[in-house]
CSV table of C-alpha atoms in Angstrom, one decimal:
chain,number,residue,atom,x,y,z
A,309,UNK,CA,-48.3,85.4,20.7
A,310,UNK,CA,-50.0,85.3,24.7
A,311,UNK,CA,-48.6,87.9,26.4
A,312,UNK,CA,-46.9,86.8,30.2
A,313,UNK,CA,-48.5,86.7,33.6
A,314,UNK,CA,-49.0,90.0,34.5
A,315,UNK,CA,-46.4,91.4,36.8
A,316,UNK,CA,-47.6,94.1,39.3
A,317,UNK,CA,-45.7,97.0,41.3
A,318,UNK,CA,-46.6,98.7,44.0
A,319,UNK,CA,-44.3,102.3,44.4
A,320,UNK,CA,-44.4,104.6,47.2
A,321,UNK,CA,-43.6,108.0,47.8
A,322,UNK,CA,-39.6,108.7,47.1
A,323,UNK,CA,-37.3,111.2,48.5
A,324,UNK,CA,-34.9,112.9,46.5
A,325,UNK,CA,-32.9,111.1,43.3
A,326,UNK,CA,-28.9,112.0,43.2
A,327,UNK,CA,-26.5,110.5,41.5
A,328,UNK,CA,-25.3,109.8,38.0
A,329,UNK,CA,-26.8,107.6,35.3
A,330,UNK,CA,-26.7,106.5,31.9
A,331,UNK,CA,-29.8,105.3,29.9
A,332,UNK,CA,-30.3,102.0,27.3
A,333,UNK,CA,-29.4,102.8,23.4
A,334,UNK,CA,-31.7,105.0,21.5
A,335,UNK,CA,-34.5,102.3,20.3
A,336,UNK,CA,-35.3,104.1,17.4
A,337,UNK,CA,-31.1,104.2,15.9
A,338,UNK,CA,-31.1,100.5,17.3
A,339,UNK,CA,-33.9,99.3,15.0
A,340,UNK,CA,-32.5,100.8,12.2
A,341,UNK,CA,-28.4,99.6,12.7
A,342,UNK,CA,-29.7,96.1,12.2
A,343,UNK,CA,-31.9,96.5,9.6
A,344,UNK,CA,-29.2,98.2,7.6
A,345,UNK,CA,-26.3,96.6,9.2
A,346,UNK,CA,-28.4,93.6,7.6
A,347,UNK,CA,-28.6,95.0,4.0
A,348,UNK,CA,-24.9,95.8,4.2
A,349,UNK,CA,-22.2,93.8,2.2
A,350,UNK,CA,-19.7,92.6,5.1
A,351,UNK,CA,-19.8,93.0,9.0
A,352,UNK,CA,-21.2,95.8,10.9
A,353,UNK,CA,-20.1,96.5,14.4
A,354,UNK,CA,-22.8,98.3,17.2
A,355,UNK,CA,-22.3,99.7,20.6
A,356,UNK,CA,-25.0,101.0,22.6
A,357,UNK,CA,-27.4,98.6,20.8
A,358,UNK,CA,-30.5,98.9,23.1
A,359,UNK,CA,-31.3,94.9,24.1
A,360,UNK,CA,-35.0,95.2,24.8
A,361,UNK,CA,-37.5,93.0,23.8
A,362,UNK,CA,-38.8,95.2,20.6
A,363,UNK,CA,-35.2,95.8,19.5
A,364,UNK,CA,-34.6,91.5,19.7
A,365,UNK,CA,-37.3,90.8,18.0
A,366,UNK,CA,-35.9,92.8,15.0
A,367,UNK,CA,-32.7,90.9,15.2
A,368,UNK,CA,-34.4,87.7,15.4
A,369,UNK,CA,-36.4,88.7,12.4
A,370,UNK,CA,-33.3,89.8,10.5
A,371,UNK,CA,-31.3,86.1,11.2
A,372,UNK,CA,-34.5,84.5,10.0
A,373,UNK,CA,-34.1,86.4,6.7
A,374,UNK,CA,-29.9,85.7,6.1
A,375,UNK,CA,-27.8,88.2,8.3
A,376,UNK,CA,-25.8,86.3,10.7
A,377,UNK,CA,-26.0,88.8,13.8
A,378,UNK,CA,-23.8,87.5,17.4
A,379,UNK,CA,-23.3,89.6,20.3
A,380,UNK,CA,-19.8,89.5,22.5
A,381,UNK,CA,-19.7,89.4,25.8
A,382,UNK,CA,-19.0,92.4,26.0
A,383,UNK,CA,-22.4,93.9,24.6
A,384,UNK,CA,-21.1,94.7,21.2
A,385,UNK,CA,-22.9,93.2,18.4
A,386,UNK,CA,-21.3,92.3,14.8
A,387,UNK,CA,-23.9,92.0,11.8
A,388,UNK,CA,-22.6,90.5,9.0
A,389,UNK,CA,-24.9,91.1,6.0
A,390,UNK,CA,-26.9,90.1,2.7
A,391,UNK,CA,-26.5,93.1,0.6
A,392,UNK,CA,-29.1,94.8,-0.8
A,393,UNK,CA,-31.6,92.2,-2.9
A,394,UNK,CA,-30.2,89.3,-0.6
A,395,UNK,CA,-32.9,89.2,2.1
A,396,UNK,CA,-33.9,85.1,2.1
A,397,UNK,CA,-37.6,83.8,2.6
A,398,UNK,CA,-38.2,83.3,6.6
A,399,UNK,CA,-38.6,79.6,7.3
A,400,UNK,CA,-41.6,80.5,9.7
A,401,UNK,CA,-43.9,83.3,10.7
A,402,UNK,CA,-41.6,86.6,11.8
A,403,UNK,CA,-42.8,87.0,15.5
A,404,UNK,CA,-42.8,90.8,16.0
A,405,UNK,CA,-43.9,90.7,20.1
A,406,UNK,CA,-44.9,94.4,20.8
A,407,UNK,CA,-42.7,96.4,18.6
A,408,UNK,CA,-44.8,98.3,15.9
A,409,UNK,CA,-41.5,99.7,15.0
A,410,UNK,CA,-40.0,96.7,13.7
A,411,UNK,CA,-43.2,95.5,12.0
A,412,UNK,CA,-43.7,98.6,10.0
A,413,UNK,CA,-40.2,98.7,8.5
A,414,UNK,CA,-39.8,95.1,7.9
A,415,UNK,CA,-42.8,95.6,5.9
A,416,UNK,CA,-41.1,98.2,3.9
A,417,UNK,CA,-37.8,96.0,3.7
A,418,UNK,CA,-39.8,92.7,2.6
A,419,UNK,CA,-41.4,94.8,-0.3
A,420,UNK,CA,-39.2,94.8,-2.5
A,421,UNK,CA,-37.3,91.6,-2.0
A,422,UNK,CA,-39.0,88.2,-4.2
A,423,UNK,CA,-40.3,86.5,-0.5
A,424,UNK,CA,-43.1,86.4,1.7
A,425,UNK,CA,-43.4,86.4,5.0
A,426,UNK,CA,-45.9,86.3,7.7
A,427,UNK,CA,-46.0,89.0,10.6
A,428,UNK,CA,-47.6,88.3,14.1
A,429,UNK,CA,-47.6,90.3,17.1
A,430,UNK,CA,-48.6,90.3,20.5
A,431,UNK,CA,-52.4,91.4,21.4
A,432,UNK,CA,-51.5,95.6,22.4
A,433,UNK,CA,-49.6,95.4,18.6
A,434,UNK,CA,-52.2,92.9,16.9
A,435,UNK,CA,-54.6,96.2,18.1
A,436,UNK,CA,-52.7,98.7,15.8
A,437,UNK,CA,-53.4,99.6,12.9
A,438,UNK,CA,-51.0,99.4,9.7
A,439,UNK,CA,-53.4,100.5,6.3
A,440,UNK,CA,-51.3,103.5,6.5
A,441,UNK,CA,-47.6,101.4,5.7
A,442,UNK,CA,-49.8,99.1,3.7
A,443,UNK,CA,-51.2,101.8,1.5
A,444,UNK,CA,-47.7,102.9,0.0
A,445,UNK,CA,-46.3,99.8,-0.1
A,446,UNK,CA,-49.2,98.4,-2.2
A,447,UNK,CA,-48.5,101.3,-4.8
A,448,UNK,CA,-44.9,99.9,-5.0
A,449,UNK,CA,-46.4,96.6,-6.1
A,450,UNK,CA,-46.6,95.3,-2.8
A,451,UNK,CA,-49.1,92.0,-2.1
A,452,UNK,CA,-50.3,93.0,1.5
A,453,UNK,CA,-52.9,90.4,3.0
A,454,UNK,CA,-54.0,91.9,6.6
A,455,UNK,CA,-56.3,90.9,9.2
A,456,UNK,CA,-59.5,92.6,9.5
A,457,UNK,CA,-59.5,96.2,10.1
A,458,UNK,CA,-55.5,96.2,8.1
A,459,UNK,CA,-53.9,95.0,11.4
A,460,UNK,CA,-51.6,91.5,12.4
A,461,UNK,CA,-51.4,88.8,11.7
A,462,UNK,CA,-50.3,89.9,7.9
A,463,UNK,CA,-48.7,88.6,5.3
A,464,UNK,CA,-46.6,90.7,3.0
A,465,UNK,CA,-45.3,89.1,-0.9
A,466,UNK,CA,-42.8,91.5,-2.0
A,467,UNK,CA,-42.7,92.8,-5.4
A,468,UNK,CA,-39.1,92.6,-7.6
A,469,UNK,CA,-38.6,94.6,-9.2
A,470,UNK,CA,-40.9,97.1,-6.7
A,471,UNK,CA,-42.2,100.0,-8.6
A,472,UNK,CA,-40.5,103.4,-7.5
A,473,UNK,CA,-43.1,106.3,-5.7
A,474,UNK,CA,-43.4,109.7,-5.2
A,475,UNK,CA,-45.5,109.9,-1.9
A,476,UNK,CA,-46.8,112.5,0.4
A,477,UNK,CA,-47.5,111.3,4.0
A,478,UNK,CA,-51.1,112.2,4.5
A,479,UNK,CA,-50.1,112.2,8.9
A,480,UNK,CA,-46.3,112.7,10.1
A,481,UNK,CA,-44.9,109.4,10.9
A,482,UNK,CA,-41.5,108.5,10.9
A,483,UNK,CA,-42.4,104.8,10.4
A,484,UNK,CA,-44.0,105.2,7.3
A,485,UNK,CA,-41.4,107.4,6.0
A,486,UNK,CA,-38.7,104.5,7.2
A,487,UNK,CA,-41.2,101.7,5.7
A,488,UNK,CA,-41.1,103.9,2.2
A,489,UNK,CA,-37.5,104.5,2.0
A,490,UNK,CA,-36.2,100.9,3.4
A,491,UNK,CA,-38.7,99.4,0.6
A,492,UNK,CA,-36.7,102.0,-2.2
A,493,UNK,CA,-33.5,100.3,-0.6
A,494,UNK,CA,-34.2,97.5,-3.3
A,495,UNK,CA,-36.2,99.8,-6.4
A,496,UNK,CA,-35.2,100.7,-9.5
A,497,UNK,CA,-35.1,104.3,-9.8
A,498,UNK,CA,-35.7,107.1,-7.4
A,499,UNK,CA,-38.3,107.1,-4.5
A,500,UNK,CA,-39.3,110.1,-3.2
A,501,UNK,CA,-41.4,110.3,0.5
A,502,UNK,CA,-42.8,114.2,0.7
A,503,UNK,CA,-43.2,115.3,4.8
A,504,UNK,CA,-45.5,118.2,5.3
A,505,UNK,CA,-44.3,118.3,8.9
A,506,UNK,CA,-40.9,116.9,10.1
A,507,UNK,CA,-40.5,113.9,11.4
A,508,UNK,CA,-37.0,112.3,13.3
A,509,UNK,CA,-34.7,112.1,11.1
A,510,UNK,CA,-32.9,108.8,12.4
A,511,UNK,CA,-33.4,106.7,9.3
A,512,UNK,CA,-31.7,109.4,6.5
A,513,UNK,CA,-29.1,110.4,8.4
A,514,UNK,CA,-28.0,106.6,8.9
A,515,UNK,CA,-29.0,105.7,5.5
A,516,UNK,CA,-26.5,108.1,4.0
A,517,UNK,CA,-24.3,107.0,6.9
A,518,UNK,CA,-24.0,103.3,5.5
A,519,UNK,CA,-23.4,105.0,1.8
A,520,UNK,CA,-27.1,105.3,0.5
A,521,UNK,CA,-27.7,108.0,-2.4
A,522,UNK,CA,-30.3,110.1,-0.3
A,523,UNK,CA,-31.0,113.6,-0.8
A,524,UNK,CA,-33.2,116.3,1.1
A,525,UNK,CA,-34.6,119.2,0.2
A,526,UNK,CA,-36.7,121.8,1.9
A,527,UNK,CA,-39.4,122.7,-0.4
A,528,UNK,CA,-43.1,124.6,-0.7
A,529,UNK,CA,-44.8,121.1,-0.6
A,530,UNK,CA,-42.8,120.0,2.4
A,531,UNK,CA,-39.4,118.5,3.2
A,532,UNK,CA,-38.8,116.2,0.2
A,533,UNK,CA,-36.5,113.2,0.9
A,534,UNK,CA,-35.1,111.3,-2.2
A,535,UNK,CA,-33.6,107.8,-2.7
A,536,UNK,CA,-31.5,106.4,-5.4
A,537,UNK,CA,-32.6,102.6,-5.6
A,538,UNK,CA,-30.7,99.4,-5.9
A,539,UNK,CA,-28.3,100.8,-3.9
A,540,UNK,CA,-24.8,99.1,-2.4
A,541,UNK,CA,-24.4,99.8,1.2
A,542,UNK,CA,-21.4,99.7,3.0
A,543,UNK,CA,-20.7,98.3,6.9
A,544,UNK,CA,-20.3,100.4,9.6
A,545,UNK,CA,-19.1,100.9,13.0
A,546,UNK,CA,-22.1,102.4,15.2
A,547,UNK,CA,-22.0,104.0,18.5
A,548,UNK,CA,-26.2,104.3,19.4
A,549,UNK,CA,-26.5,106.9,21.5
A,550,UNK,CA,-28.4,107.0,25.2
A,551,UNK,CA,-32.5,107.1,23.9
A,552,UNK,CA,-34.1,110.2,24.4
A,553,UNK,CA,-37.4,108.4,25.5
A,554,UNK,CA,-35.9,106.5,27.9
A,555,UNK,CA,-34.3,109.7,29.7
A,556,UNK,CA,-37.3,111.5,29.3
A,557,UNK,CA,-38.6,109.3,32.3
A,558,UNK,CA,-35.5,110.3,34.6
A,559,UNK,CA,-35.4,113.8,33.8
A,560,UNK,CA,-39.2,114.5,34.3
A,561,UNK,CA,-39.0,112.1,38.3
A,562,UNK,CA,-35.8,114.4,39.2
A,563,UNK,CA,-37.5,117.1,37.9
A,564,UNK,CA,-41.1,117.1,40.4
A,565,UNK,CA,-39.5,115.1,43.5
A,566,UNK,CA,-38.0,117.4,45.7
A,567,UNK,CA,-34.2,117.8,46.4
A,568,UNK,CA,-33.3,115.7,43.6
A,569,UNK,CA,-30.0,116.4,41.4
A,570,UNK,CA,-28.6,114.2,39.5
A,571,UNK,CA,-26.5,113.3,35.8
A,572,UNK,CA,-28.1,111.6,33.1
A,573,UNK,CA,-24.6,110.7,30.7
A,574,UNK,CA,-24.9,110.1,26.7
A,575,UNK,CA,-28.1,111.4,25.8
A,576,UNK,CA,-29.4,111.7,22.4
A,577,UNK,CA,-30.3,115.3,21.9
A,578,UNK,CA,-31.4,115.2,17.8
A,579,UNK,CA,-33.8,117.6,17.4
A,580,UNK,CA,-36.6,115.4,16.0
A,581,UNK,CA,-36.8,113.9,19.2
A,582,UNK,CA,-35.6,116.5,21.6
A,583,UNK,CA,-39.1,118.4,22.2
A,584,UNK,CA,-40.0,116.8,25.7
A,585,UNK,CA,-36.7,118.7,26.8
A,586,UNK,CA,-37.9,121.9,25.2
A,587,UNK,CA,-41.9,121.7,26.9
A,588,UNK,CA,-40.6,121.1,30.1
A,589,UNK,CA,-38.3,123.9,29.8
A,590,UNK,CA,-41.1,125.9,29.1
A,591,UNK,CA,-42.5,124.7,32.2
A,592,UNK,CA,-39.6,125.8,33.8
A,593,UNK,CA,-37.4,122.7,34.5
A,594,UNK,CA,-33.9,123.0,35.2
A,595,UNK,CA,-32.3,120.9,32.6
A,596,UNK,CA,-28.6,122.0,32.0
A,597,UNK,CA,-26.4,120.2,28.8
A,598,UNK,CA,-22.9,119.3,29.7
A,599,UNK,CA,-20.0,118.0,27.2
A,600,UNK,CA,-22.0,118.2,24.1
A,601,UNK,CA,-20.5,116.0,21.4
A,602,UNK,CA,-21.4,113.9,18.2
A,603,UNK,CA,-21.5,110.6,18.4
A,604,UNK,CA,-22.4,108.6,15.1
A,605,UNK,CA,-23.6,111.3,13.5
A,606,UNK,CA,-26.0,112.4,16.0
A,607,UNK,CA,-25.9,115.0,19.1
A,608,UNK,CA,-25.3,114.0,22.5
A,609,UNK,CA,-25.3,115.6,25.7
A,610,UNK,CA,-25.0,114.7,28.9
A,611,UNK,CA,-28.2,116.6,31.2
A,612,UNK,CA,-27.9,117.7,34.4
A,613,UNK,CA,-31.8,118.3,36.5
A,614,UNK,CA,-32.3,119.6,39.8
A,615,UNK,CA,-35.9,119.6,41.2
A,616,UNK,CA,-37.5,122.7,40.3
A,617,UNK,CA,-40.8,124.0,40.3
A,618,UNK,CA,-43.1,124.0,37.1
A,619,UNK,CA,-45.8,126.2,35.6
A,620,UNK,CA,-48.6,125.0,33.5
A,621,UNK,CA,-48.2,126.0,29.4
A,622,UNK,CA,-49.8,125.6,26.3
A,623,UNK,CA,-47.9,123.0,24.7
A,624,UNK,CA,-46.6,124.5,21.4
A,625,UNK,CA,-48.6,121.7,18.7
A,626,UNK,CA,-45.4,121.8,16.3
A,627,UNK,CA,-43.3,120.5,18.9
A,628,UNK,CA,-45.8,117.1,18.7
A,629,UNK,CA,-43.8,115.5,16.2
A,630,UNK,CA,-40.3,115.3,18.4
A,631,UNK,CA,-42.0,114.5,21.3
A,632,UNK,CA,-44.7,112.2,20.2
A,633,UNK,CA,-43.7,109.0,23.1
A,634,UNK,CA,-43.4,111.3,25.7
A,635,UNK,CA,-46.5,113.0,26.1
A,636,UNK,CA,-47.3,110.3,29.0
A,637,UNK,CA,-44.6,111.7,31.1
A,638,UNK,CA,-45.6,115.4,30.3
A,639,UNK,CA,-48.6,114.6,30.9
A,640,UNK,CA,-47.2,113.5,34.8
A,641,UNK,CA,-45.0,116.5,34.9
A,642,UNK,CA,-47.7,118.9,34.3
A,643,UNK,CA,-49.6,117.3,36.8
A,644,UNK,CA,-47.4,118.4,39.0
A,645,UNK,CA,-47.3,122.2,38.0
A,646,UNK,CA,-49.1,125.4,39.2
A,647,UNK,CA,-52.2,125.8,36.6
A,648,UNK,CA,-53.7,124.3,33.6
A,649,UNK,CA,-51.4,122.6,31.1
A,650,UNK,CA,-52.9,121.8,27.2
A,651,UNK,CA,-51.4,119.8,25.2
A,652,UNK,CA,-53.7,119.4,21.7
A,653,UNK,CA,-52.1,118.2,18.0
A,654,UNK,CA,-51.2,115.3,19.3
A,655,UNK,CA,-53.7,112.8,17.2
A,656,UNK,CA,-51.1,110.1,16.8
A,657,UNK,CA,-51.3,109.1,20.8
A,658,UNK,CA,-54.5,107.5,19.7
A,659,UNK,CA,-52.8,104.5,17.7
A,660,UNK,CA,-49.6,103.7,19.9
A,661,UNK,CA,-49.4,100.7,22.2
A,662,UNK,CA,-52.4,101.8,23.6
A,663,UNK,CA,-55.1,104.6,23.1
A,664,UNK,CA,-52.4,106.9,25.1
A,665,UNK,CA,-54.8,109.7,25.8
A,666,UNK,CA,-57.5,107.4,27.0
A,667,UNK,CA,-55.0,105.5,29.3
A,668,UNK,CA,-53.7,108.8,30.0
A,669,UNK,CA,-57.1,110.3,31.6
A,670,UNK,CA,-57.9,107.2,33.6
A,671,UNK,CA,-54.6,106.8,35.3
A,672,UNK,CA,-54.3,110.1,36.3
A,673,UNK,CA,-57.9,109.9,37.3
A,674,UNK,CA,-56.8,106.9,39.8
A,675,UNK,CA,-54.7,109.2,41.4
A,676,UNK,CA,-56.5,112.0,42.1
A,677,UNK,CA,-55.2,114.1,38.6
A,678,UNK,CA,-58.3,116.3,37.0
A,679,UNK,CA,-58.4,116.2,33.4
A,680,UNK,CA,-59.9,117.2,30.6
A,681,UNK,CA,-59.8,114.9,27.4
A,682,UNK,CA,-59.6,116.1,23.5
A,683,UNK,CA,-59.3,114.0,20.3
A,684,UNK,CA,-56.3,115.0,20.4
A,685,UNK,CA,-55.0,115.5,23.6
A,686,UNK,CA,-55.2,116.8,27.2
A,687,UNK,CA,-56.3,119.5,29.6
A,688,UNK,CA,-54.4,118.4,32.9
A,689,UNK,CA,-54.5,120.9,36.1
A,690,UNK,CA,-51.8,120.5,38.4
A,691,UNK,CA,-51.2,120.0,42.1
A,692,UNK,CA,-49.2,123.3,42.5
A,693,UNK,CA,-46.0,121.1,43.9
A,694,UNK,CA,-48.3,119.3,46.3
A,695,UNK,CA,-47.9,115.5,46.6
A,696,UNK,CA,-50.5,113.7,44.3
A,697,UNK,CA,-53.7,112.0,46.2
A,698,UNK,CA,-52.1,108.4,44.9
A,699,UNK,CA,-53.8,105.3,46.1
A,700,UNK,CA,-55.1,104.2,43.1
A,701,UNK,CA,-54.7,101.3,41.0
A,702,UNK,CA,-53.2,101.6,36.8
A,703,UNK,CA,-53.8,99.7,33.9
A,704,UNK,CA,-50.7,100.0,31.8
A,705,UNK,CA,-52.5,98.6,29.0
A,706,UNK,CA,-49.6,96.5,27.6
A,707,UNK,CA,-48.0,99.7,27.4
A,708,UNK,CA,-44.5,100.0,28.2
A,709,UNK,CA,-44.8,104.0,28.5
A,710,UNK,CA,-48.0,104.4,30.3
A,711,UNK,CA,-46.3,101.7,33.2
A,712,UNK,CA,-42.9,104.0,33.2
A,713,UNK,CA,-45.3,107.7,33.6
A,714,UNK,CA,-47.4,106.4,36.3
A,715,UNK,CA,-44.2,104.7,38.0
A,716,UNK,CA,-42.5,108.5,37.7
A,717,UNK,CA,-46.0,110.0,39.3
A,718,UNK,CA,-46.1,107.4,42.0
A,719,UNK,CA,-42.9,108.6,42.9
A,720,UNK,CA,-44.8,111.8,44.2
A,721,UNK,CA,-48.2,110.4,45.5
A,722,UNK,CA,-49.1,110.8,48.9
A,723,UNK,CA,-50.4,107.3,48.8
A,724,UNK,CA,-48.7,103.9,47.1
A,725,UNK,CA,-49.3,103.1,43.5
A,726,UNK,CA,-50.0,100.0,42.2
A,727,UNK,CA,-49.6,99.4,38.4
A,728,UNK,CA,-51.1,96.3,37.3
A,729,UNK,CA,-48.5,95.2,35.1
A,730,UNK,CA,-45.2,96.6,34.2
A,731,UNK,CA,-43.7,93.6,32.3
A,732,UNK,CA,-44.0,95.3,29.2
A,733,UNK,CA,-41.3,98.0,30.5
A,734,UNK,CA,-39.2,95.4,29.1
A,735,UNK,CA,-39.7,96.2,25.7
A,736,UNK,CA,-37.5,99.1,25.6
A,737,UNK,CA,-36.3,99.7,29.0
A,738,UNK,CA,-35.4,96.4,30.9
A,739,UNK,CA,-33.2,97.9,33.4
A,740,UNK,CA,-35.8,101.3,34.4
A,741,UNK,CA,-36.3,100.2,38.0
A,742,UNK,CA,-33.3,98.8,38.4
A,743,UNK,CA,-31.9,102.6,37.7
A,744,UNK,CA,-34.5,104.4,39.7
A,745,UNK,CA,-33.2,102.3,42.5
A,746,UNK,CA,-29.6,103.3,42.0
A,747,UNK,CA,-30.3,106.9,42.1
A,748,UNK,CA,-33.0,106.4,45.4
A,749,UNK,CA,-29.7,104.6,47.4
A,750,UNK,CA,-27.3,107.5,46.3
A,751,UNK,CA,-29.3,109.2,48.3
A,752,UNK,CA,-29.5,107.3,50.9
A,753,UNK,CA,-25.9,106.6,51.1
A,754,UNK,CA,-25.2,110.3,51.0
A,755,UNK,CA,-27.4,110.7,53.7
A,756,UNK,CA,-25.9,108.0,56.2
């Protein structure tokens, strides 16, 4: 899939951010809500679904495999499922765009159905390795033919009945775990995943909510998730909370831009996803939770964030699984702190939409921030709250989180910062720049 023409954007230093905003629905939960609704018998209702390109790729794929998916004018989605085992042969390749989550989870779904599907993606996704998913799914009987290096495009020939396995994750990966569990739904017997390091648990929560026979046990080996196959899923009414990964950009922006005071509403605070807020608080960020509640089985709160001076820390490596997508914007916060922040234990950043460690070294260097690169992270020497030099041009590398992170950094740069392509932001947060503009306009209105 060719990437559209680049959309460059130049960003200037910002005044205070104020006001109340919400963030789009959680991307991880949105993907899973569509997939499991498509496997339920009956019609599920989904509110708050993230309508970014990644999630829309999942919706398109599930339609190709037989699910009826519609959207009301008020933004509510309805999914009439085909039942576990009922996926149909897609008539053409499943186009995944930039979505690694769609790709890996759909590989799991297809692996235990008697269908064959080809998955393709854009240049960024086609460079990402899929071997870590291919290995366990092949053990279950799927025949997967990938491009050199275990990359897209690839073809999955599902096996039915598939073979249940007990698989210990060699690296912490919620996507690999979820792919195996989704394959296990249509596999007779008990499929087990052992994760020595706990990862985000949206799949387990949602599978249980749809009626799957699933248990989670903490053992000496780690966290053991067991799923009884040939499941019968029941349709659900799902309310998707706001995405903490999207909220993180606004939280860091308000933290580093002097005079800021914002409220970000309806933020999902699943403890397997909220590591970024823990790390920021360790650095001195002023983040207060208001109206804590549970929505759709997920903990949610409104976050009030006020500007605060930050100090350097050694980021606890055990936080990595709960904030792996948020490291780029954490690096931006560290660039504004006093002292040298060290973040290690984040090997997974090397195989995201881009090599996010190398990408952030280049991007921060272009705006005058000193870094030291490690195999598994970065050390960043902060400005002590002074404006960053800025004035550079950033390569987003087709990575939405790199583009958004540097947009936040540009807000405290003395010179304007140009990002070569912000189009990838649409994959996860289509209204990101409009939201930032709203927070700036609120301040201007208050001052007028």
